[in-house]
């Protein structure tokens, strides 16, 4: 496989844009990514599009806004992990020589309110078991009992996330919040309060990738290399007990992440100690804690304390979700993964401005993006 | 004559056919119907056609114990779409005695005593009335004092 680089990335601001169409959102993100990369749209040979809620063929209807060049446009869905799935497919096809350039796009427009995760008529839905924050809350309660963590430690994830979001002009929420405000916000599923939940969001993201040996002709001033990847779905873990239907273990379970992270580190030839900056899937606050552990950034049981002690802040030793993460940047499900790639690109190229980690010297970036059904891990090097 | 509160006013029907043994009255112990893999011994609820652990199709039907231990829980405070449960209610994961772990709910009136490590009893409870006027029932947990 040949080396593949990211040449550019771009977003449409995340937030609520009832007057804008998917095409409006997607066009702006793609234009920003193309400009950032120096690659003109007619040079793009294929587009992979992560999207969830839009109707048939939505990928083409957005990408063709840039021109009708006859390229294949491939729609990909893995719930909240859709656009890292799109990124992986684009990467593998460029790495294997099928294409030299590829565009990765993610977009979503969402309704307000709780995300529907199961057929409305399933027994889990009717019995009130299909509740996404509850999947995280069940694990959080168990985690508190096992490791002595407190509800405040989960709430601190949101405080930290809002602090980073306040520095990100593309974030849905650009305002800091206090621990008191997070704790006092409406309880959703104990111990998770409203301000510890990712919002519903409209937004779009795009990334331009290129075979490393074809990148010289483009005007991109800088690049990052795709160094490793891993992907998989929830694997049945024999515990002498079945798992009830409707448990999103692949998303919230650190065990699955450990297995995949190990694979990604091996492919990249690094270990967790080499990672300078990380993006994880904090759909709800416990996500950051469980994933910091699952990715091996901190030992098992120490994630909550790491957050509490500020180690995952922008100026901490293991910065996580420096753009505000899902909770503050926002979570337009199909667009989230490529937005994670965008932030790692800014960090590794030293263009993250007030959010910049490690004085612009960050060399290795890590992404964990999950959706119902699976997990994607990506490793990048400057 | 006093009316027995456990006798439903209308015909009882299960939320989903084949999930539990249907009793003749409300609040009876809920024997969940699942299956066990003859090849590797893993047990499942609801029933699976192929084993999730080894993919064998050689499965035998089992009725699990209606008691177990609460492994973890949360209290749901916001009305989920499409659910007939009224918040606050608990979602609990109960490790059934000699059986699998299952997720179910604890209604508001039984919330006291919901904690990790508590013993729990699965019961057949009224969920709602359907369009034909039947009493729709399903399995729920109640912490044992
Ligand atoms: Zn088996």
Short mmCIF file of C-alpha atoms and ligand atoms in Angstrom, two decimals:
data_model
loop_
_atom_site.label_atom_id
_atom_site.label_comp_id
_atom_site.label_asym_id
_atom_site.label_seq_id
_atom_site.Cartn_x
_atom_site.Cartn_y
_atom_site.Cartn_z
CA UNK A 1 0.00 0.00 0.00
CA UNK A 2 1.29 3.49 -0.77
CA UNK A 3 1.45 6.46 1.57
CA UNK A 4 -1.62 8.70 1.69
CA UNK A 5 -1.74 12.28 2.95
CA UNK A 6 -4.45 14.69 4.02
CA UNK A 7 -4.01 17.96 2.09
CA UNK A 8 -6.93 19.96 3.38
CA UNK A 9 -10.06 19.99 5.54
CA UNK A 10 -13.01 22.25 6.07
CA UNK A 11 -16.31 22.63 7.88
CA UNK A 12 -19.59 24.40 7.71
CA UNK A 13 -20.11 25.76 11.21
CA UNK A 14 -22.00 23.32 13.46
CA UNK A 15 -25.27 24.58 14.96
CA UNK A 16 -28.92 24.96 14.03
CA UNK A 17 -29.61 26.25 10.52
CA UNK A 18 -33.29 25.66 9.76
CA UNK A 19 -33.12 27.91 6.68
CA UNK A 20 -30.22 26.09 5.06
CA UNK A 21 -30.40 22.93 2.95
CA UNK A 22 -28.04 19.96 3.08
CA UNK A 23 -26.62 21.28 -0.19
CA UNK A 24 -25.91 24.67 1.41
CA UNK A 25 -24.11 23.03 4.34
CA UNK A 26 -22.18 20.50 2.27
CA UNK A 27 -21.14 22.93 -0.47
CA UNK A 28 -19.53 25.30 2.03
CA UNK A 29 -17.60 22.51 3.82
CA UNK A 30 -16.38 21.03 0.51
CA UNK A 31 -15.36 24.45 -0.83
CA UNK A 32 -13.41 25.17 2.37
CA UNK A 33 -11.64 21.80 2.21
CA UNK A 34 -10.76 22.16 -1.49
CA UNK A 35 -9.41 25.69 -0.96
CA UNK A 36 -7.44 24.47 2.06
CA UNK A 37 -5.92 21.64 -0.01
CA UNK A 38 -5.15 23.44 -3.25
CA UNK A 39 -6.83 20.60 -5.15
CA UNK A 40 -9.38 21.84 -7.72
CA UNK A 41 -12.67 19.93 -7.76
CA UNK A 42 -12.16 18.57 -11.31
CA UNK A 43 -9.05 16.76 -10.02
CA UNK A 44 -11.10 14.81 -7.41
CA UNK A 45 -11.50 11.23 -8.64
CA UNK A 46 -14.01 9.85 -6.12
CA UNK A 47 -16.17 11.03 -3.21
CA UNK A 48 -17.09 9.04 -0.11
CA UNK A 49 -19.98 10.52 1.83
CA UNK A 50 -20.98 9.79 5.43
CA UNK A 51 -24.62 10.60 6.09
CA UNK A 52 -27.41 9.00 8.11
CA UNK A 53 -30.83 10.65 8.08
CA UNK A 54 -31.01 12.14 4.58
CA UNK A 55 -32.88 10.28 1.85
CA UNK A 56 -31.72 8.20 -1.10
CA UNK A 57 -28.75 9.44 -3.08
CA UNK A 58 -28.16 12.43 -0.82
CA UNK A 59 -24.39 12.16 -1.32
CA UNK A 60 -24.54 12.88 -5.03
CA UNK A 61 -27.02 15.72 -4.60
CA UNK A 62 -24.53 17.50 -2.33
CA UNK A 63 -21.22 16.66 -4.05
CA UNK A 64 -22.57 17.55 -7.52
CA UNK A 65 -23.11 21.10 -6.25
CA UNK A 66 -19.40 21.54 -6.97
CA UNK A 67 -19.75 20.35 -10.57
CA UNK A 68 -20.87 17.30 -12.50
CA UNK A 69 -17.58 15.64 -13.32
CA UNK A 70 -18.92 12.09 -13.55
CA UNK A 71 -17.01 10.73 -10.54
CA UNK A 72 -18.41 7.92 -8.37
CA UNK A 73 -20.12 9.25 -5.22
CA UNK A 74 -20.42 6.57 -2.57
CA UNK A 75 -22.90 6.91 0.30
CA UNK A 76 -21.78 5.32 3.57
CA UNK A 77 -23.74 4.86 6.79
CA UNK A 78 -22.58 3.70 10.24
CA UNK A 79 -24.72 5.97 12.39
CA UNK A 80 -22.53 8.41 14.35
CA UNK A 81 -19.36 6.88 12.85
CA UNK A 82 -20.37 7.36 9.20
CA UNK A 83 -17.80 9.86 8.02
CA UNK A 84 -14.78 8.10 9.56
CA UNK A 85 -16.08 5.02 7.73
CA UNK A 86 -16.16 7.17 4.57
CA UNK A 87 -12.61 8.35 5.35
CA UNK A 88 -11.35 4.79 5.81
CA UNK A 89 -12.83 3.64 2.48
CA UNK A 90 -11.36 6.65 0.70
CA UNK A 91 -7.98 6.04 2.33
CA UNK A 92 -7.86 2.33 1.48
CA UNK A 93 -8.77 2.96 -2.15
CA UNK A 94 -6.12 5.65 -2.57
CA UNK A 95 -3.55 3.56 -0.67
CA UNK A 96 -4.27 0.61 -2.96
CA UNK A 97 -3.85 2.69 -6.09
CA UNK A 98 -7.45 2.69 -7.26
CA UNK A 99 -7.59 6.51 -7.10
CA UNK A 100 -4.99 9.24 -6.59
CA UNK A 101 -7.28 11.83 -5.01
CA UNK A 102 -10.46 11.49 -2.97
CA UNK A 103 -12.93 13.74 -1.23
CA UNK A 104 -14.47 12.70 2.09
CA UNK A 105 -17.70 14.43 3.04
CA UNK A 106 -20.02 14.25 6.05
CA UNK A 107 -23.28 16.11 6.54
CA UNK A 108 -26.45 16.01 8.60
CA UNK A 109 -29.55 17.99 9.46
CA UNK A 110 -31.24 16.81 12.66
CA UNK A 111 -34.52 17.23 14.50
CA UNK A 112 -34.45 18.47 18.08
CA UNK A 113 -35.02 15.90 20.84
CA UNK A 114 -33.75 12.47 21.77
CA UNK A 115 -32.17 10.48 18.96
CA UNK A 116 -34.23 7.47 17.93
CA UNK A 117 -31.98 4.38 18.17
CA UNK A 118 -34.43 1.54 17.60
CA UNK A 119 -37.57 0.83 15.56
CA UNK A 120 -40.46 2.62 17.26
CA UNK A 121 -42.40 -0.63 17.59
CA UNK A 122 -39.57 -2.81 19.01
CA UNK A 123 -40.15 -4.13 22.53
CA UNK A 124 -37.13 -2.12 23.69
CA UNK A 125 -38.69 1.12 22.43
CA UNK A 126 -42.10 0.43 23.94
CA UNK A 127 -40.57 -0.58 27.29
CA UNK A 128 -38.39 2.54 27.40
CA UNK A 129 -35.12 0.60 27.09
CA UNK A 130 -33.93 2.19 23.83
CA UNK A 131 -32.50 5.31 25.43
CA UNK A 132 -29.05 6.33 24.19
CA UNK A 133 -27.90 8.33 27.26
CA UNK A 134 -28.97 5.36 29.40
CA UNK A 135 -26.52 3.08 27.59
CA UNK A 136 -23.72 5.38 28.80
CA UNK A 137 -25.34 5.94 32.21
CA UNK A 138 -25.54 2.19 32.96
CA UNK A 139 -21.80 1.93 32.37
CA UNK A 140 -21.14 5.14 34.32
CA UNK A 141 -22.99 3.81 37.40
CA UNK A 142 -21.01 0.59 37.26
CA UNK A 143 -17.77 2.59 36.78
CA UNK A 144 -18.53 4.75 39.85
CA UNK A 145 -19.14 1.62 41.93
CA UNK A 146 -15.97 -0.08 40.69
CA UNK A 147 -13.53 2.84 40.79
CA UNK A 148 -14.97 5.36 43.26
CA UNK A 149 -15.52 8.04 40.61
CA UNK A 150 -18.08 10.76 41.36
CA UNK A 151 -20.83 12.40 39.26
CA UNK A 152 -18.78 15.62 39.37
CA UNK A 153 -15.97 13.90 37.49
CA UNK A 154 -18.32 13.10 34.59
CA UNK A 155 -19.68 16.65 34.72
CA UNK A 156 -16.12 18.00 34.49
CA UNK A 157 -15.88 16.49 30.98
CA UNK A 158 -18.56 18.95 29.90
CA UNK A 159 -16.88 21.91 31.66
CA UNK A 160 -13.63 21.10 29.86
CA UNK A 161 -15.42 20.54 26.56
CA UNK A 162 -17.21 23.91 26.71
CA UNK A 163 -13.93 25.63 27.55
CA UNK A 164 -12.44 24.26 24.31
CA UNK A 165 -15.61 24.94 22.32
CA UNK A 166 -15.42 28.61 23.35
CA UNK A 167 -12.16 28.80 21.36
CA UNK A 168 -13.61 27.19 18.23
CA UNK A 169 -15.45 29.47 15.75
CA UNK A 170 -17.03 26.37 14.13
CA UNK A 171 -18.49 24.98 17.38
CA UNK A 172 -22.21 24.88 18.11
CA UNK A 173 -21.62 26.14 21.66
CA UNK A 174 -18.90 28.77 22.05
CA UNK A 175 -19.50 29.61 25.68
CA UNK A 176 -17.82 28.33 28.83
CA UNK A 177 -19.87 26.73 31.59
CA UNK A 178 -19.20 25.97 35.26
CA UNK A 179 -19.30 22.70 37.17
CA UNK A 180 -22.25 24.09 39.15
CA UNK A 181 -24.19 24.82 35.94
CA UNK A 182 -23.51 21.35 34.53
CA UNK A 183 -24.52 19.63 37.78
CA UNK A 184 -27.66 21.79 38.11
CA UNK A 185 -28.87 21.22 34.55
CA UNK A 186 -31.81 18.83 34.12
CA UNK A 187 -31.06 15.19 34.98
CA UNK A 188 -31.53 12.98 31.89
CA UNK A 189 -30.32 9.54 33.08
CA UNK A 190 -28.39 9.45 36.37
CA UNK A 191 -25.59 10.57 36.57
CA UNK A 192 -25.85 12.27 33.14
CA UNK A 193 -27.37 15.76 33.12
CA UNK A 194 -28.51 17.69 30.04
CA UNK A 195 -25.21 19.59 29.66
CA UNK A 196 -23.39 16.25 29.51
CA UNK A 197 -25.27 15.18 26.37
CA UNK A 198 -24.22 16.01 22.83
CA UNK A 199 -26.87 18.16 21.17
CA UNK A 200 -28.67 17.57 17.90
CA UNK A 201 -26.89 19.57 15.24
CA UNK A 202 -26.83 20.67 11.60
CA UNK A 203 -23.42 20.75 9.98
CA UNK A 204 -21.03 19.49 7.36
CA UNK A 205 -17.39 18.49 7.12
CA UNK A 206 -15.00 17.62 4.30
CA UNK A 207 -11.44 16.32 3.89
CA UNK A 208 -9.25 16.04 0.79
CA UNK A 209 -6.77 13.16 0.61
CA UNK A 210 -4.15 12.34 -2.00
CA UNK A 211 -1.51 9.72 -2.74
CA UNK A 212 1.71 11.11 -1.21
CA UNK A 213 3.65 10.78 -4.48
CA UNK A 214 0.99 12.78 -6.35
CA UNK A 215 0.69 15.58 -3.80
CA UNK A 216 3.63 17.76 -4.91
CA UNK A 217 1.72 19.39 -7.77
CA UNK A 218 -0.85 20.88 -5.41
CA UNK A 219 -0.36 24.15 -3.56
CA UNK A 220 -1.01 22.72 -0.09
CA UNK A 221 1.60 24.24 2.19
CA UNK A 222 1.49 21.31 4.62
CA UNK A 223 0.06 17.85 5.08
CA UNK A 224 -0.41 14.97 7.51
CA UNK A 225 0.05 11.29 6.79
CA UNK A 226 -2.48 8.55 7.47
CA UNK A 227 -0.39 6.31 9.73
CA UNK A 228 -2.81 3.70 11.02
CA UNK A 229 -6.40 2.58 11.15
CA UNK A 230 -8.64 -0.08 12.61
CA UNK A 231 -12.31 -0.76 12.37
CA UNK A 232 -14.75 -3.35 13.62
CA UNK A 233 -18.14 -4.11 15.10
CA UNK A 234 -19.08 -5.32 18.56
CA UNK A 235 -17.66 -8.77 19.23
CA UNK A 236 -19.54 -11.10 21.54
CA UNK A 237 -17.64 -11.38 24.76
CA UNK A 238 -18.16 -14.69 26.51
CA UNK A 239 -19.05 -13.88 30.08
CA UNK A 240 -21.40 -16.75 30.75
CA UNK A 241 -24.20 -14.29 30.18
CA UNK A 242 -25.94 -13.06 27.09
CA UNK A 243 -26.17 -9.41 26.30
CA UNK A 244 -29.70 -8.14 25.87
CA UNK A 245 -30.61 -6.80 22.46
CA UNK A 246 -30.28 -3.06 22.22
CA UNK A 247 -27.08 -2.70 24.21
CA UNK A 248 -24.66 -0.51 22.31
CA UNK A 249 -21.59 -2.24 23.62
CA UNK A 250 -19.45 -1.53 20.57
CA UNK A 251 -19.99 2.18 21.18
CA UNK A 252 -19.63 2.40 24.94
CA UNK A 253 -17.55 -0.67 25.69
CA UNK A 254 -13.88 0.02 26.31
CA UNK A 255 -13.06 -3.67 25.63
CA UNK A 256 -13.88 -3.39 21.95
CA UNK A 257 -11.88 -0.18 21.70
CA UNK A 258 -8.81 -1.77 23.33
CA UNK A 259 -8.74 -4.49 20.69
CA UNK A 260 -9.08 -2.03 17.79
CA UNK A 261 -6.70 0.57 19.25
CA UNK A 262 -4.04 -2.11 19.59
CA UNK A 263 -4.48 -2.94 15.90
CA UNK A 264 -4.28 0.73 14.86
CA UNK A 265 -1.17 1.38 17.00
CA UNK A 266 0.51 -1.65 15.51
CA UNK A 267 -0.19 -0.51 11.96
CA UNK A 268 1.15 2.96 12.81
CA UNK A 269 4.20 1.56 14.60
CA UNK A 270 3.48 3.58 17.75
CA UNK A 271 2.07 3.12 21.23
CA UNK A 272 -0.42 5.21 23.20
CA UNK A 273 2.49 7.05 24.86
CA UNK A 274 3.39 8.56 21.48
CA UNK A 275 0.00 10.24 20.97
CA UNK A 276 0.06 14.06 21.29
CA UNK A 277 -3.60 14.91 20.70
CA UNK A 278 -6.80 12.85 20.60
CA UNK A 279 -10.40 13.08 19.43
CA UNK A 280 -12.86 10.68 21.08
CA UNK A 281 -16.56 10.01 20.70
CA UNK A 282 -18.06 11.81 23.72
CA UNK A 283 -21.72 11.54 22.69
CA UNK A 284 -22.26 11.66 26.47
CA UNK A 285 -19.70 12.73 29.08
CA UNK A 286 -18.66 9.23 30.24
CA UNK A 287 -17.48 8.58 26.66
CA UNK A 288 -14.32 10.65 27.10
CA UNK A 289 -13.41 8.79 30.29
CA UNK A 290 -14.11 5.28 28.97
CA UNK A 291 -12.31 5.96 25.69
CA UNK A 292 -9.23 7.56 27.28
CA UNK A 293 -8.90 4.21 29.06
CA UNK A 294 -9.87 2.05 26.08
CA UNK A 295 -7.27 3.77 23.90
CA UNK A 296 -4.63 3.16 26.57
CA UNK A 297 -3.99 6.88 27.19
CA UNK A 298 -4.53 6.26 30.92
CA UNK A 299 -4.70 2.99 32.89
CA UNK A 300 -8.10 1.40 33.47
CA UNK A 301 -10.01 3.13 36.25
CA UNK A 302 -7.96 6.34 36.07
CA UNK A 303 -9.85 8.15 33.30
CA UNK A 304 -12.22 10.04 35.57
CA UNK A 305 -9.37 11.28 37.75
CA UNK A 306 -7.38 12.32 34.66
CA UNK A 307 -10.26 14.53 33.56
CA UNK A 308 -10.76 15.88 37.08
CA UNK A 309 -7.07 16.82 37.31
CA UNK A 310 -7.18 18.66 33.96
CA UNK A 311 -4.90 16.24 32.14
CA UNK A 312 -7.25 16.08 29.10
CA UNK A 313 -7.48 19.88 28.68
CA UNK A 314 -5.82 21.68 25.77
CA UNK A 315 -2.77 22.44 27.94
CA UNK A 316 -2.83 19.04 29.68
CA UNK A 317 -0.47 16.15 28.97
CA UNK A 318 -3.13 14.09 27.12
CA UNK A 319 -5.31 16.71 25.37
CA UNK A 320 -8.66 15.30 24.23
CA UNK A 321 -11.39 16.92 22.11
CA UNK A 322 -9.59 20.23 21.74
CA UNK A 323 -12.37 21.58 19.48
CA UNK A 324 -15.11 21.02 22.07
CA UNK A 325 -15.90 17.43 21.13
CA UNK A 326 -19.38 16.16 20.41
CA UNK A 327 -20.78 17.89 23.50
CA UNK A 328 -19.74 21.45 22.56
CA UNK A 329 -18.62 21.42 18.92
CA UNK A 330 -21.89 19.58 18.24
CA UNK A 331 -22.79 16.18 16.81
CA UNK A 332 -24.43 16.25 13.36
CA UNK A 333 -24.07 12.48 13.28
CA UNK A 334 -22.94 11.95 9.67
CA UNK A 335 -20.54 14.92 9.81
CA UNK A 336 -18.86 14.20 13.15
CA UNK A 337 -16.08 11.86 11.98
CA UNK A 338 -14.67 14.13 9.26
CA UNK A 339 -14.85 17.04 11.72
CA UNK A 340 -12.61 15.00 14.03
CA UNK A 341 -10.14 14.57 11.17
CA UNK A 342 -10.34 18.33 10.52
CA UNK A 343 -9.36 19.17 14.12
CA UNK A 344 -6.46 16.70 14.13
CA UNK A 345 -5.29 18.27 10.83
CA UNK A 346 -5.35 21.76 12.42
CA UNK A 347 -3.45 20.48 15.46
CA UNK A 348 -0.76 18.56 13.57
CA UNK A 349 -0.19 21.40 11.09
CA UNK A 350 0.10 23.97 13.88
CA UNK A 351 -2.96 25.89 12.65
CA UNK A 352 -5.22 25.41 15.66
CA UNK A 353 -4.74 28.97 16.92
CA UNK A 354 -5.85 29.43 20.54
CA UNK A 355 -6.64 25.68 20.73
CA UNK A 356 -3.13 24.66 19.70
CA UNK A 357 -1.62 21.90 21.86
CA UNK A 358 2.03 21.42 22.79
CA UNK A 359 3.24 24.70 21.28
CA UNK A 360 2.56 23.51 17.74
CA UNK A 361 4.96 20.58 18.15
CA UNK A 362 2.31 17.83 18.13
CA UNK A 363 3.39 14.97 15.85
CA UNK A 364 0.84 12.19 16.37
CA UNK A 365 -2.95 12.52 16.39
CA UNK A 366 -5.50 9.83 17.27
CA UNK A 367 -9.21 9.54 16.50
CA UNK A 368 -11.90 7.31 18.00
CA UNK A 369 -15.31 7.64 16.34
CA UNK A 370 -18.13 5.20 17.09
CA UNK A 371 -21.59 4.58 15.82
CA UNK A 372 -24.26 2.01 16.54
CA UNK A 373 -22.64 -1.09 15.11
CA UNK A 374 -19.00 -0.19 15.10
CA UNK A 375 -15.87 1.73 15.97
CA UNK A 376 -13.30 3.46 13.75
CA UNK A 377 -9.80 4.31 14.96
CA UNK A 378 -7.46 6.48 12.88
CA UNK A 379 -3.85 7.51 13.54
CA UNK A 380 -2.17 10.46 11.82
CA UNK A 381 1.42 11.69 11.79
CA UNK A 382 2.81 15.04 10.79
CA UNK B 1 -66.80 -9.29 47.04
CA UNK B 2 -63.41 -7.49 46.87
CA UNK B 3 -61.79 -7.40 43.48
CA UNK B 4 -58.37 -9.03 43.16
CA UNK B 5 -56.03 -6.28 41.90
CA UNK B 6 -53.86 -8.85 40.17
CA UNK B 7 -56.70 -9.94 37.88
CA UNK B 8 -56.68 -7.65 34.84
CA UNK B 9 -59.96 -6.05 33.84
CA UNK B 10 -59.49 -7.21 30.26
CA UNK B 11 -57.76 -10.08 28.47
CA UNK B 12 -53.98 -10.14 29.04
CA UNK B 13 -51.72 -10.22 25.98
CA UNK B 14 -47.90 -10.23 25.94
CA UNK B 15 -46.04 -7.24 24.49
CA UNK B 16 -44.26 -9.72 22.25
CA UNK B 17 -45.18 -13.38 21.75
CA UNK B 18 -42.69 -15.92 23.09
CA UNK B 19 -40.63 -13.64 25.36
CA UNK B 20 -41.98 -14.99 28.65
CA UNK B 21 -44.31 -17.70 29.96
CA UNK B 22 -47.74 -16.10 30.10
CA UNK B 23 -49.31 -16.25 33.61
CA UNK B 24 -53.04 -15.88 34.31
CA UNK B 25 -52.62 -12.81 36.50
CA UNK B 26 -50.59 -9.65 36.93
CA UNK B 27 -47.57 -9.44 39.27
CA UNK B 28 -46.79 -13.15 38.80
CA UNK B 29 -43.07 -14.08 38.58
CA UNK B 30 -41.82 -13.62 35.01
CA UNK B 31 -40.09 -16.67 33.59
CA UNK B 32 -38.19 -15.36 30.60
CA UNK B 33 -37.99 -17.68 27.60
CA UNK B 34 -34.59 -17.76 25.98
CA UNK B 35 -32.26 -20.36 24.59
CA UNK B 36 -28.90 -21.98 25.19
CA UNK B 37 -26.28 -23.12 22.71
CA UNK B 38 -25.83 -26.90 22.88
CA UNK B 39 -22.34 -26.56 21.44
CA UNK B 40 -20.78 -23.91 23.69
CA UNK B 41 -23.30 -23.47 26.52
CA UNK B 42 -23.84 -19.71 26.14
CA UNK B 43 -27.40 -18.60 26.95
CA UNK B 44 -29.42 -15.80 25.40
CA UNK B 45 -32.48 -13.65 25.93
CA UNK B 46 -34.36 -12.97 23.73
CA UNK B 47 -33.95 -16.22 21.80
CA UNK B 48 -31.40 -16.34 19.01
CA UNK B 49 -31.51 -18.68 16.01
CA UNK B 50 -27.70 -18.81 15.80
CA UNK B 51 -25.38 -18.53 18.80
CA UNK B 52 -23.72 -15.08 19.08
CA UNK B 53 -20.59 -16.65 20.57
CA UNK B 54 -19.95 -19.59 18.19
CA UNK B 55 -22.58 -19.23 15.41
CA UNK B 56 -23.93 -22.75 16.00
CA UNK B 57 -27.58 -23.25 15.10
CA UNK B 58 -27.99 -26.06 17.62
CA UNK B 59 -29.99 -24.18 20.26
CA UNK B 60 -32.32 -25.47 22.99
CA UNK B 61 -35.16 -23.48 24.54
CA UNK B 62 -34.76 -22.57 28.23
CA UNK B 63 -36.90 -20.82 30.82
CA UNK B 64 -34.67 -18.72 33.07
CA UNK B 65 -35.00 -18.06 36.80
CA UNK B 66 -37.14 -15.01 37.56
CA UNK B 67 -34.72 -13.74 40.22
CA UNK B 68 -31.26 -12.24 40.03
CA UNK B 69 -28.96 -9.40 41.05
CA UNK B 70 -28.89 -5.82 39.80
CA UNK B 71 -25.56 -5.40 38.05
CA UNK B 72 -26.09 -1.73 37.16
CA UNK B 73 -28.91 0.79 36.75
CA UNK B 74 -29.85 4.32 35.78
CA UNK B 75 -32.94 6.44 36.41
CA UNK B 76 -34.51 7.79 33.21
CA UNK B 77 -35.89 11.32 33.83
CA UNK B 78 -36.98 12.32 30.33
CA UNK B 79 -39.80 10.76 28.29
CA UNK B 80 -38.28 8.66 25.48
CA UNK B 81 -40.18 8.72 22.17
CA UNK B 82 -42.49 5.72 21.54
CA UNK B 83 -42.28 4.42 25.12
CA UNK B 84 -45.26 3.93 27.41
CA UNK B 85 -43.07 4.07 30.54
CA UNK B 86 -43.55 7.28 32.50
CA UNK B 87 -40.40 8.87 33.99
CA UNK B 88 -38.89 8.63 36.45
CA UNK B 89 -38.31 4.92 35.94
CA UNK B 90 -35.15 2.83 36.17
CA UNK B 91 -33.39 0.82 33.51
CA UNK B 92 -31.63 -2.06 35.25
CA UNK B 93 -29.37 -4.84 34.07
CA UNK B 94 -30.23 -7.94 36.06
CA UNK B 95 -27.92 -10.95 36.10
CA UNK B 96 -30.47 -13.76 36.36
CA UNK B 97 -29.62 -16.62 38.73
CA UNK B 98 -27.99 -19.27 36.54
CA UNK B 99 -28.94 -17.34 33.41
CA UNK B 100 -27.94 -14.38 31.25
CA UNK B 101 -27.90 -10.68 32.07
CA UNK B 102 -31.06 -8.93 30.86
CA UNK B 103 -32.12 -5.31 30.69
CA UNK B 104 -35.51 -4.31 31.91
CA UNK B 105 -37.28 -1.46 33.68
CA UNK B 106 -38.40 -0.68 37.22
CA UNK B 107 -41.52 1.55 37.36
CA UNK B 108 -41.67 4.68 39.54
CA UNK B 109 -43.48 3.01 42.47
CA UNK B 110 -40.71 0.40 42.89
CA UNK B 111 -37.68 2.70 42.60
CA UNK B 112 -36.78 2.55 46.29
CA UNK B 113 -34.15 -0.13 46.72
CA UNK B 114 -32.74 0.09 43.19
CA UNK B 115 -28.97 -0.11 43.65
CA UNK B 116 -26.02 -2.12 42.38
CA UNK B 117 -25.89 -5.49 44.13
CA UNK B 118 -29.59 -5.54 45.17
CA UNK B 119 -31.56 -8.75 44.63
CA UNK B 120 -34.45 -8.37 42.21
CA UNK B 121 -37.56 -10.27 41.15
CA UNK B 122 -38.88 -10.16 37.58
CA UNK B 123 -42.66 -9.76 37.47
CA UNK B 124 -45.33 -9.59 34.79
CA UNK B 125 -46.63 -6.03 34.87
CA UNK B 126 -49.25 -4.03 33.00
CA UNK B 127 -47.66 -1.90 30.28
CA UNK B 128 -50.63 -0.37 28.47
CA UNK B 129 -53.99 -1.10 26.90
CA UNK B 130 -54.00 -1.86 23.16
CA UNK B 131 -56.51 -0.65 20.57
CA UNK B 132 -58.67 -3.75 21.10
CA UNK B 133 -58.89 -3.02 24.84
CA UNK B 134 -56.55 -5.85 25.88
CA UNK B 135 -54.16 -5.42 28.82
CA UNK B 136 -50.66 -5.55 27.30
CA UNK B 137 -48.10 -6.94 29.77
CA UNK B 138 -44.34 -7.33 29.86
CA UNK B 139 -41.59 -8.23 32.32
CA UNK B 140 -40.28 -5.66 34.79
CA UNK B 141 -38.00 -5.88 37.81
CA UNK B 142 -38.76 -5.13 41.46
CA UNK B 143 -35.92 -4.84 43.99
CA UNK B 144 -36.26 -7.29 46.89
CA UNK B 145 -35.91 -5.72 50.33
ZN1 LIG C 1 -22.42 -21.36 20.95
#
